[in-house]
Each structure stands twice: as C-alpha cells, then as structure tokens.
mmCIF file of C-alpha atoms in Angstrom:
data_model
loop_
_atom_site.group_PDB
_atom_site.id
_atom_site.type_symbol
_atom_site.label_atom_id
_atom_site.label_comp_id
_atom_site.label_asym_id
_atom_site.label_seq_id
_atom_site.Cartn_x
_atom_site.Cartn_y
_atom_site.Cartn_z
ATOM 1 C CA UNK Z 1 19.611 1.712 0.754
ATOM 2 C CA UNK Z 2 16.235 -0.209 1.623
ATOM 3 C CA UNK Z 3 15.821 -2.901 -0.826
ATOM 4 C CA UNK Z 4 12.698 -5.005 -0.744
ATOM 5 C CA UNK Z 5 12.475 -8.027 -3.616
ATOM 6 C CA UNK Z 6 9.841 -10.457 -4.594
ATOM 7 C CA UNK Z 7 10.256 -13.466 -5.761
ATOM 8 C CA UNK Z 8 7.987 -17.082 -6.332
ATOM 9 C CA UNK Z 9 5.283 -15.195 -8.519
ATOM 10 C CA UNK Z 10 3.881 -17.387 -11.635
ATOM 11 C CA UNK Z 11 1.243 -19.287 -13.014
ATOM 12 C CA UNK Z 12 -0.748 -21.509 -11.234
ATOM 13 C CA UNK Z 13 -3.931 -23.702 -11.742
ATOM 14 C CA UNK Z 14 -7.228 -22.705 -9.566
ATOM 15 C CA UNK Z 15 -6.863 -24.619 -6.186
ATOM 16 C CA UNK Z 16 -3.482 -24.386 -6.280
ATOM 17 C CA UNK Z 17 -0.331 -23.155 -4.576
ATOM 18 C CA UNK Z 18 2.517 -20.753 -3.999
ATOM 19 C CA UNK Z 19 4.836 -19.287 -1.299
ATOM 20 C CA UNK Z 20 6.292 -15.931 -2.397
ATOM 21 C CA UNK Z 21 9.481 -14.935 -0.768
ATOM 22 C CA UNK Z 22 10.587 -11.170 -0.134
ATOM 23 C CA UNK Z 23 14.141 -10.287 0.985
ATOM 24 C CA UNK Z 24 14.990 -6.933 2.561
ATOM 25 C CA UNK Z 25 18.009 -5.635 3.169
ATOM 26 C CA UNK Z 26 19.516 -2.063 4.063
ATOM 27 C CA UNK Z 27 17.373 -1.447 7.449
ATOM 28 C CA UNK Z 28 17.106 -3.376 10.444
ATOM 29 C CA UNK Z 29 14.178 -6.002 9.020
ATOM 30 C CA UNK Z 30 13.508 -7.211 12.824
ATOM 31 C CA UNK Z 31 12.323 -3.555 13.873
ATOM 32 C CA UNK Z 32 9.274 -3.091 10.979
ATOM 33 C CA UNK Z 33 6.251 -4.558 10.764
ATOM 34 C CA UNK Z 34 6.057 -5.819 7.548
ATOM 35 C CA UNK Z 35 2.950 -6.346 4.978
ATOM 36 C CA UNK Z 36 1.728 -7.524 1.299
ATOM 37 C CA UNK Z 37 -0.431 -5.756 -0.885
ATOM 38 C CA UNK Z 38 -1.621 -6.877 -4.265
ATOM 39 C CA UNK Z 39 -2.681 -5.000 -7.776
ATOM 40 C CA UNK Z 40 -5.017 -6.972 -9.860
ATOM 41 C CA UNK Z 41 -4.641 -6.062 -13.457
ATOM 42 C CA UNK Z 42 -5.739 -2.417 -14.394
ATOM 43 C CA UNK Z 43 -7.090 -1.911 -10.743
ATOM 44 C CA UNK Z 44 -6.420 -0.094 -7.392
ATOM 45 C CA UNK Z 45 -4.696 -1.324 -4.346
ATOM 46 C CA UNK Z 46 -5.532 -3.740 -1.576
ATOM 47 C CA UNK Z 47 -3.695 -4.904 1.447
ATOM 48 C CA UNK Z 48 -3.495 -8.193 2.231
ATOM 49 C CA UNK Z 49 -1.906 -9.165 5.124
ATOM 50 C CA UNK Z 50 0.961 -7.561 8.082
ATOM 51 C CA UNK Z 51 2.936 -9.087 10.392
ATOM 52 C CA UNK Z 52 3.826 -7.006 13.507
ATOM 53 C CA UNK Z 53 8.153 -7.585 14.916
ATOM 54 C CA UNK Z 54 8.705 -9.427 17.673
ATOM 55 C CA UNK Z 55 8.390 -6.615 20.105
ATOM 56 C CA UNK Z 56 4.626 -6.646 19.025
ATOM 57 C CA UNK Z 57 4.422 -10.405 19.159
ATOM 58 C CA UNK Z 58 4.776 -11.424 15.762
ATOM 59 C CA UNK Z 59 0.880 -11.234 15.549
ATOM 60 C CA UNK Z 60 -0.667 -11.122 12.329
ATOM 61 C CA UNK Z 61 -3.916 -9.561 10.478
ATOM 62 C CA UNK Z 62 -5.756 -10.664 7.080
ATOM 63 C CA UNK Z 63 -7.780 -8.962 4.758
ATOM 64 C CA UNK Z 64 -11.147 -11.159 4.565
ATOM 65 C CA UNK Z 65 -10.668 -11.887 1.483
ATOM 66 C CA UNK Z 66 -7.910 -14.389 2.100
ATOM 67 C CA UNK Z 67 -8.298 -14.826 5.863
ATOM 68 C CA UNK Z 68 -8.140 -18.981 5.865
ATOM 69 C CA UNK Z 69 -6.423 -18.988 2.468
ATOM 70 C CA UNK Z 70 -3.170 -17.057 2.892
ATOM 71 C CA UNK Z 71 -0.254 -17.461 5.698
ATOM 72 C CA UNK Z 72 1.882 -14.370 6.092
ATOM 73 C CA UNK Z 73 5.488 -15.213 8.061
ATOM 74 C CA UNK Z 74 8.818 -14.119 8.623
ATOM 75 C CA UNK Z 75 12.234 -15.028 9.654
ATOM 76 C CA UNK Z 76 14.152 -12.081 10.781
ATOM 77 C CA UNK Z 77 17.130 -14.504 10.864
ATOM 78 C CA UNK Z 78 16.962 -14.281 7.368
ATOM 79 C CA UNK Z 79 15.709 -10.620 6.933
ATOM 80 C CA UNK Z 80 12.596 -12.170 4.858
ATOM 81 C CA UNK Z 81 8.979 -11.901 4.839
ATOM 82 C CA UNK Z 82 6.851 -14.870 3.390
ATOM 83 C CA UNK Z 83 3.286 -15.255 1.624
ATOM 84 C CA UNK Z 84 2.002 -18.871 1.563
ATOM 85 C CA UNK Z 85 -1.264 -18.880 -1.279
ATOM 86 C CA UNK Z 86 -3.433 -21.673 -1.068
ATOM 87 C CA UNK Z 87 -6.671 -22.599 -2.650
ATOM 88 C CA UNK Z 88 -6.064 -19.951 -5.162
ATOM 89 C CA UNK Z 89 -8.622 -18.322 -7.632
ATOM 90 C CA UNK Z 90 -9.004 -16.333 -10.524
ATOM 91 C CA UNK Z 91 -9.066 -13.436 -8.201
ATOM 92 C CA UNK Z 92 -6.183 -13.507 -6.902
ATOM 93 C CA UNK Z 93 -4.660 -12.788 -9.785
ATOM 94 C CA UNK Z 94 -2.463 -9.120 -9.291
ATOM 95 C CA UNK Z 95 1.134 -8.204 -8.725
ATOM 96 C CA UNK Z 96 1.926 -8.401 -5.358
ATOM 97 C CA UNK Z 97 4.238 -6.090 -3.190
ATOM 98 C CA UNK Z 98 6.260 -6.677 -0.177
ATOM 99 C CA UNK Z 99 6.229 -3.385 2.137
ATOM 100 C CA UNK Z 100 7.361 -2.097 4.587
ATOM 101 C CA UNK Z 101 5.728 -0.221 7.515
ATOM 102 C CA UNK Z 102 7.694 2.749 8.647
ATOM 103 C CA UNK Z 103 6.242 2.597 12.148
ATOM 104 C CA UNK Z 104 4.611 6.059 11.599
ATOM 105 C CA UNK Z 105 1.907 4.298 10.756
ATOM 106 C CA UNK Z 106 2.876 4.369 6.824
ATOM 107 C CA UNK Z 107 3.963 1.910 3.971
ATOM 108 C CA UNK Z 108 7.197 3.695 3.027
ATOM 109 C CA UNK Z 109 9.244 1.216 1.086
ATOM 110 C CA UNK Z 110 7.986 -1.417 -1.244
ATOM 111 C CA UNK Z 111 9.316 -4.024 -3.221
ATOM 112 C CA UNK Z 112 8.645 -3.604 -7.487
ATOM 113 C CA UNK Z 113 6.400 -6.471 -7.423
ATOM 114 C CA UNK Z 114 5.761 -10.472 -8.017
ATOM 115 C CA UNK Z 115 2.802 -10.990 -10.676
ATOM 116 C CA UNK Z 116 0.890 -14.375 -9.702
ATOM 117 C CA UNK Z 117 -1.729 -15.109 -12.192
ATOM 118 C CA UNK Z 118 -4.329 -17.859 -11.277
ATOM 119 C CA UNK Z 119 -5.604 -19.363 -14.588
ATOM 120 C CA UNK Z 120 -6.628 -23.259 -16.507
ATOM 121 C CA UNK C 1 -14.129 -2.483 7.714
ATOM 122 C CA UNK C 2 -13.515 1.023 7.138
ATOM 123 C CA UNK C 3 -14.791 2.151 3.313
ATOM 124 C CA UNK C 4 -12.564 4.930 1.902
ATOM 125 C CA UNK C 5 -14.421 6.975 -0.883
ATOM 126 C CA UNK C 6 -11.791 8.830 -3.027
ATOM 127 C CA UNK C 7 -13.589 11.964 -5.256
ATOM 128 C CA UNK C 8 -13.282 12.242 -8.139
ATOM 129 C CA UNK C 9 -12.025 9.076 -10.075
ATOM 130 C CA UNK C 10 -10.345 10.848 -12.610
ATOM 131 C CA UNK C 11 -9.816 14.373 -13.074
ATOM 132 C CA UNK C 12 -7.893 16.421 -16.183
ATOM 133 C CA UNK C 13 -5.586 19.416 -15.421
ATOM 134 C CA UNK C 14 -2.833 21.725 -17.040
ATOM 135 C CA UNK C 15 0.544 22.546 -15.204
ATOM 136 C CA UNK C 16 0.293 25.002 -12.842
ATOM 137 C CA UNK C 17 -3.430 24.207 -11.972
ATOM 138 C CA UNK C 18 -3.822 23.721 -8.327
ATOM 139 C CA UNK C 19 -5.316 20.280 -8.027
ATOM 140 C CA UNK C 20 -7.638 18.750 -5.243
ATOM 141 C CA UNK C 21 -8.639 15.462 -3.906
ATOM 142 C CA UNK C 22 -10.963 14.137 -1.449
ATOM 143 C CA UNK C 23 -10.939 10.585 0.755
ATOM 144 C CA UNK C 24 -14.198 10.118 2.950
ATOM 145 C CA UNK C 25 -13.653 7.679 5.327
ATOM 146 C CA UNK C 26 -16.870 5.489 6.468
ATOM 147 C CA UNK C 27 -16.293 6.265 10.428
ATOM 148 C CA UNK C 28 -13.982 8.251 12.354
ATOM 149 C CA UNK C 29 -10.218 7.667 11.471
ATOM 150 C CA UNK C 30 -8.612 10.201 13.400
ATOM 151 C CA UNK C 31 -5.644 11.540 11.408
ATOM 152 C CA UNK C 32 -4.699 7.827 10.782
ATOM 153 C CA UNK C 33 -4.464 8.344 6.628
ATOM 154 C CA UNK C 34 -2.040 8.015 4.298
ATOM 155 C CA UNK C 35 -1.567 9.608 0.463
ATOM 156 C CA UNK C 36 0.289 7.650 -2.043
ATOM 157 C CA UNK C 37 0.886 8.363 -5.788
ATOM 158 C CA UNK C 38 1.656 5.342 -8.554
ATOM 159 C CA UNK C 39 2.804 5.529 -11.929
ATOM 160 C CA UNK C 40 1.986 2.983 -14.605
ATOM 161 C CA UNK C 41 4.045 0.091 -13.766
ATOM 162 C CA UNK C 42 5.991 1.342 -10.644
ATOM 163 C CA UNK C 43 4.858 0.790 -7.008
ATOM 164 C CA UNK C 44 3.457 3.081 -5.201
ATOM 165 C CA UNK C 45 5.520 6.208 -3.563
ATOM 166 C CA UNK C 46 4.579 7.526 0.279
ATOM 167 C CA UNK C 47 3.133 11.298 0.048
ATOM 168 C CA UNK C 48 1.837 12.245 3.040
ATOM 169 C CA UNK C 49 1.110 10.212 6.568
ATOM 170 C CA UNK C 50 -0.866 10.673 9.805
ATOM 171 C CA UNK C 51 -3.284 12.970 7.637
ATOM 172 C CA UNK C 52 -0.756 15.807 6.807
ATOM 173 C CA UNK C 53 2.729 15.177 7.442
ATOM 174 C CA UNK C 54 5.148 15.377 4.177
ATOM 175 C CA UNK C 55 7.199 12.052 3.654
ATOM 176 C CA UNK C 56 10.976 12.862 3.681
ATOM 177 C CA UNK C 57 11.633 14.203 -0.554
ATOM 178 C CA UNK C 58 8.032 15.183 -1.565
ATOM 179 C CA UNK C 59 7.924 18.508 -2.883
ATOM 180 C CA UNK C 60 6.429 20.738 -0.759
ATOM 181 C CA UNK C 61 3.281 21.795 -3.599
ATOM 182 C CA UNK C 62 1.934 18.423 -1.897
ATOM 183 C CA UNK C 63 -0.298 18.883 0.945
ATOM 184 C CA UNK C 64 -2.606 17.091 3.090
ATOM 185 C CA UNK C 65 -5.009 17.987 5.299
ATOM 186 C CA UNK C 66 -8.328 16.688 7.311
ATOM 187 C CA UNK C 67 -9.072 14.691 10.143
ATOM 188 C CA UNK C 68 -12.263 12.407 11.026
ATOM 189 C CA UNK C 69 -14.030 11.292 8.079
ATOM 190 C CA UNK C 70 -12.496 14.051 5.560
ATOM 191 C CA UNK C 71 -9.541 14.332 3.893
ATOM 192 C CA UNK C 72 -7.634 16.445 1.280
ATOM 193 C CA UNK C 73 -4.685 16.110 -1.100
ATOM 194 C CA UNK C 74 -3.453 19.152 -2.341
ATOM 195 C CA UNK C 75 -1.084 19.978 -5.432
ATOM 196 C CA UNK C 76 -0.788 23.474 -5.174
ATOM 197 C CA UNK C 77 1.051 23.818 -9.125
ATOM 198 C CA UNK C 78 0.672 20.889 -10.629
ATOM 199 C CA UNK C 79 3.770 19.738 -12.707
ATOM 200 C CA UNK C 80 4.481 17.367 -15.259
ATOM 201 C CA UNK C 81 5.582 14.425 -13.133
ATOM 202 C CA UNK C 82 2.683 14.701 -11.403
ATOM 203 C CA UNK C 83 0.489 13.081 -13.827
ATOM 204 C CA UNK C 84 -0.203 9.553 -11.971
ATOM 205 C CA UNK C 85 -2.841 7.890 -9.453
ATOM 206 C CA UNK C 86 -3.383 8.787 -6.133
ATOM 207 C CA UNK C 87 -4.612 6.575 -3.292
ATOM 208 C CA UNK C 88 -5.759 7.249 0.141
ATOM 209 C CA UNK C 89 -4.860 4.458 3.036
ATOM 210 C CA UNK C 90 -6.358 4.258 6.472
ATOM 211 C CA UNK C 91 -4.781 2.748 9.219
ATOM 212 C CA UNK C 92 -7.376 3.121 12.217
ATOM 213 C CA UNK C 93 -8.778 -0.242 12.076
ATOM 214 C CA UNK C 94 -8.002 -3.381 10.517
ATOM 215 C CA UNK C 95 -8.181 -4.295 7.757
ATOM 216 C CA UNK C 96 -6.643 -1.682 6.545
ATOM 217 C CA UNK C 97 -8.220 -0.445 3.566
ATOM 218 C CA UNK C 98 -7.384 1.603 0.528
ATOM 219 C CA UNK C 99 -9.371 4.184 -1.342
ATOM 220 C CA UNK C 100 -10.335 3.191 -5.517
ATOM 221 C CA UNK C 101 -7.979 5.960 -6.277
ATOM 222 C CA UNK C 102 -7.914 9.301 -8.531
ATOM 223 C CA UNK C 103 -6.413 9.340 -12.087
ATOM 224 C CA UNK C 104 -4.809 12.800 -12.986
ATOM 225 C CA UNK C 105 -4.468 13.121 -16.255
ATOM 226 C CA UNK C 106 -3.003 15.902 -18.830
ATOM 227 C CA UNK C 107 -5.634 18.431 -19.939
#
C-alpha cells in the first residue's frame, strides 16, 4: 500500500523557518517524481514545487510564488521527499501535501497533509 | 503560466442529475489535464488523467473529455458521495497550475 506522511508542520513567526519531511513507503520512491502542493484555509489548490528521479536528473521546478524562498529535495536512500520554507509569510499559511506523480502525467497518491501556519 | 478557468464555481444538483463541468485552459494544453475531487478535510482523489482516461476505481458515471483549451467532467447520475469539489490540473507547462475549483452541492 502507498503511504505518503507529512511531518514538521507548525507555527512559525513571519521570516521564519521550517523543513517539512514526507516519508513514502509501499512503491519504489526512486522511480516517481515527486511534488508539494499546499491548501490555504477555505481555498483551492496550488502546486508548489516537483522534483523529477534521478533518471530525469533530479531537476527541480517552483511555483513563482516561492521560487527563491522554498528548497524542494530528496533522498531516495531514505524514500523521503523534503520542503525547506524560508522567509515565510502570512501567505503561506495552508496544509501542505506530499504527492506523488504517477508518471502518467498525474498526482495519484498524496499524503493527508502538514498544516504550517505563519502568524505573530 | 497557464490560467485554468473552472465553470461554474458552485453548482446544486439532486441524485441522479447528470452533472457537468468545464476547465478552459489559457493556451493550448493538449490532452495534458487532470480531474480531481476533495472532500472537506481529505486530500484530493485522482479522477481522470491525460484529458479522459478513468483512474484505476472511479466509477465509470465519471467522464472526461476535451482537448486544447476545453475540457469536460462528466457525472452521468450523480450519487450521494459525489457531493465534493472538483479541480482541474494542467500539466503542459510549468508551473503547473490548478483550476479555482467547482463546489457540488445537494439540491
């Protein structure tokens, strides 16, 4: 059974920091591209960042909105998929969901969620 | 980046209605789109990918269908678990983008 779970969500200060961790397990990790997406409060999706396997290059993409701000990694030693936040703001505030790309060009399995809430 | 424009926001139906939902894309996207439905406080569940093609366990009253700039979600008998959101997801171009989604509600 695919599992994907979140963890490092919480409350943090405007400017600050946190790394959220995701661990998968049940499918060969190394094989997917793998992505975040976040849910602000009482709103719709929006991506956030993928990293491509190895056989792609490990290259990564950003949404704009956190291009500069956000790191996306992974260690497939590990099976895990990383999100470092810096310089947060009150918008970043949203659950955020590790997922996984089926390679069908699809987000197919995805994790219940880390909430990360950016507030004095 | 490539705007998705989901229509309507919100809609109200009765079981057994057939239900319909539209994602314009901003440019040409191919058959690169994706449906998803969410329930409050669940994540998202994979519908429907490359434009029409039923994800593995969906019943088969959900359809999709388009390619270019417009695309359809179709519940052909709408049943009580169907009452959620629906998003639309393209994956032409980065950044990959997500429609505002559609609310179907109970009538």
């Amino acid at each position: 059974e695919v599992q994907l779970v979140e963890s490092g969500g919480g409350l943090v200060q405007p400017g600050g920091s946190l790394r959220l961790s995701c661990a998968a397990s049940g499918f060969t990790f190394s094989d997917h591209r793998m992505d975040w997406v976040r849910q602000a409060p009482g709103k719709g999706l929006e991506w956030v960042a993928r990293v491509r396997n190895k056989v792609n290059g490990y290259t990564i993409e950003y949404a704009a909105a956190v291009k500069g701000r956000f790191t996306i990694s992974r260690d497939d030693s590990r099976n895990s998929l990383y999100l470092q936040m810096n310089s947060l703001n009150t918008e970043d505030t949203a659950v955020y969901y590790c997922v996984r790309d089926s390679s069908n060009w699809a987000l197919d399995y995805w994790g219940q969620g880390t909430q990360v809430t950016v507030s004095s | 980046a490539i705007q998705l424009t989901q229509s309507p926001s919100s809609l109200s139906a009765s079981v057994g209605d057939r239900v319909t939902i539209t994602c314009r894309a901003s440019q040409d996207i191919s058959t690169f789109l994706v449906w998803y439905q969410q329930k409050p406080g669940i994540p998202p569940k994979l519908l429907i990918y490359h434009a029409s093609t039923l994800e593995g366990g969906v019943p088969s009253r959900f359809s999709g269908s388009g390619s270019g700039t417009d695309f359809t979600l179709t519940i052909s008998s709408l049943q009580p678990e169907d009452y959620a959101t629906y998003y639309c997801q393209q994956f032409k171009s980065y950044p990959l983008t997500f429609g505002g989604g559609t609310r179907v509600e109970i009538k």
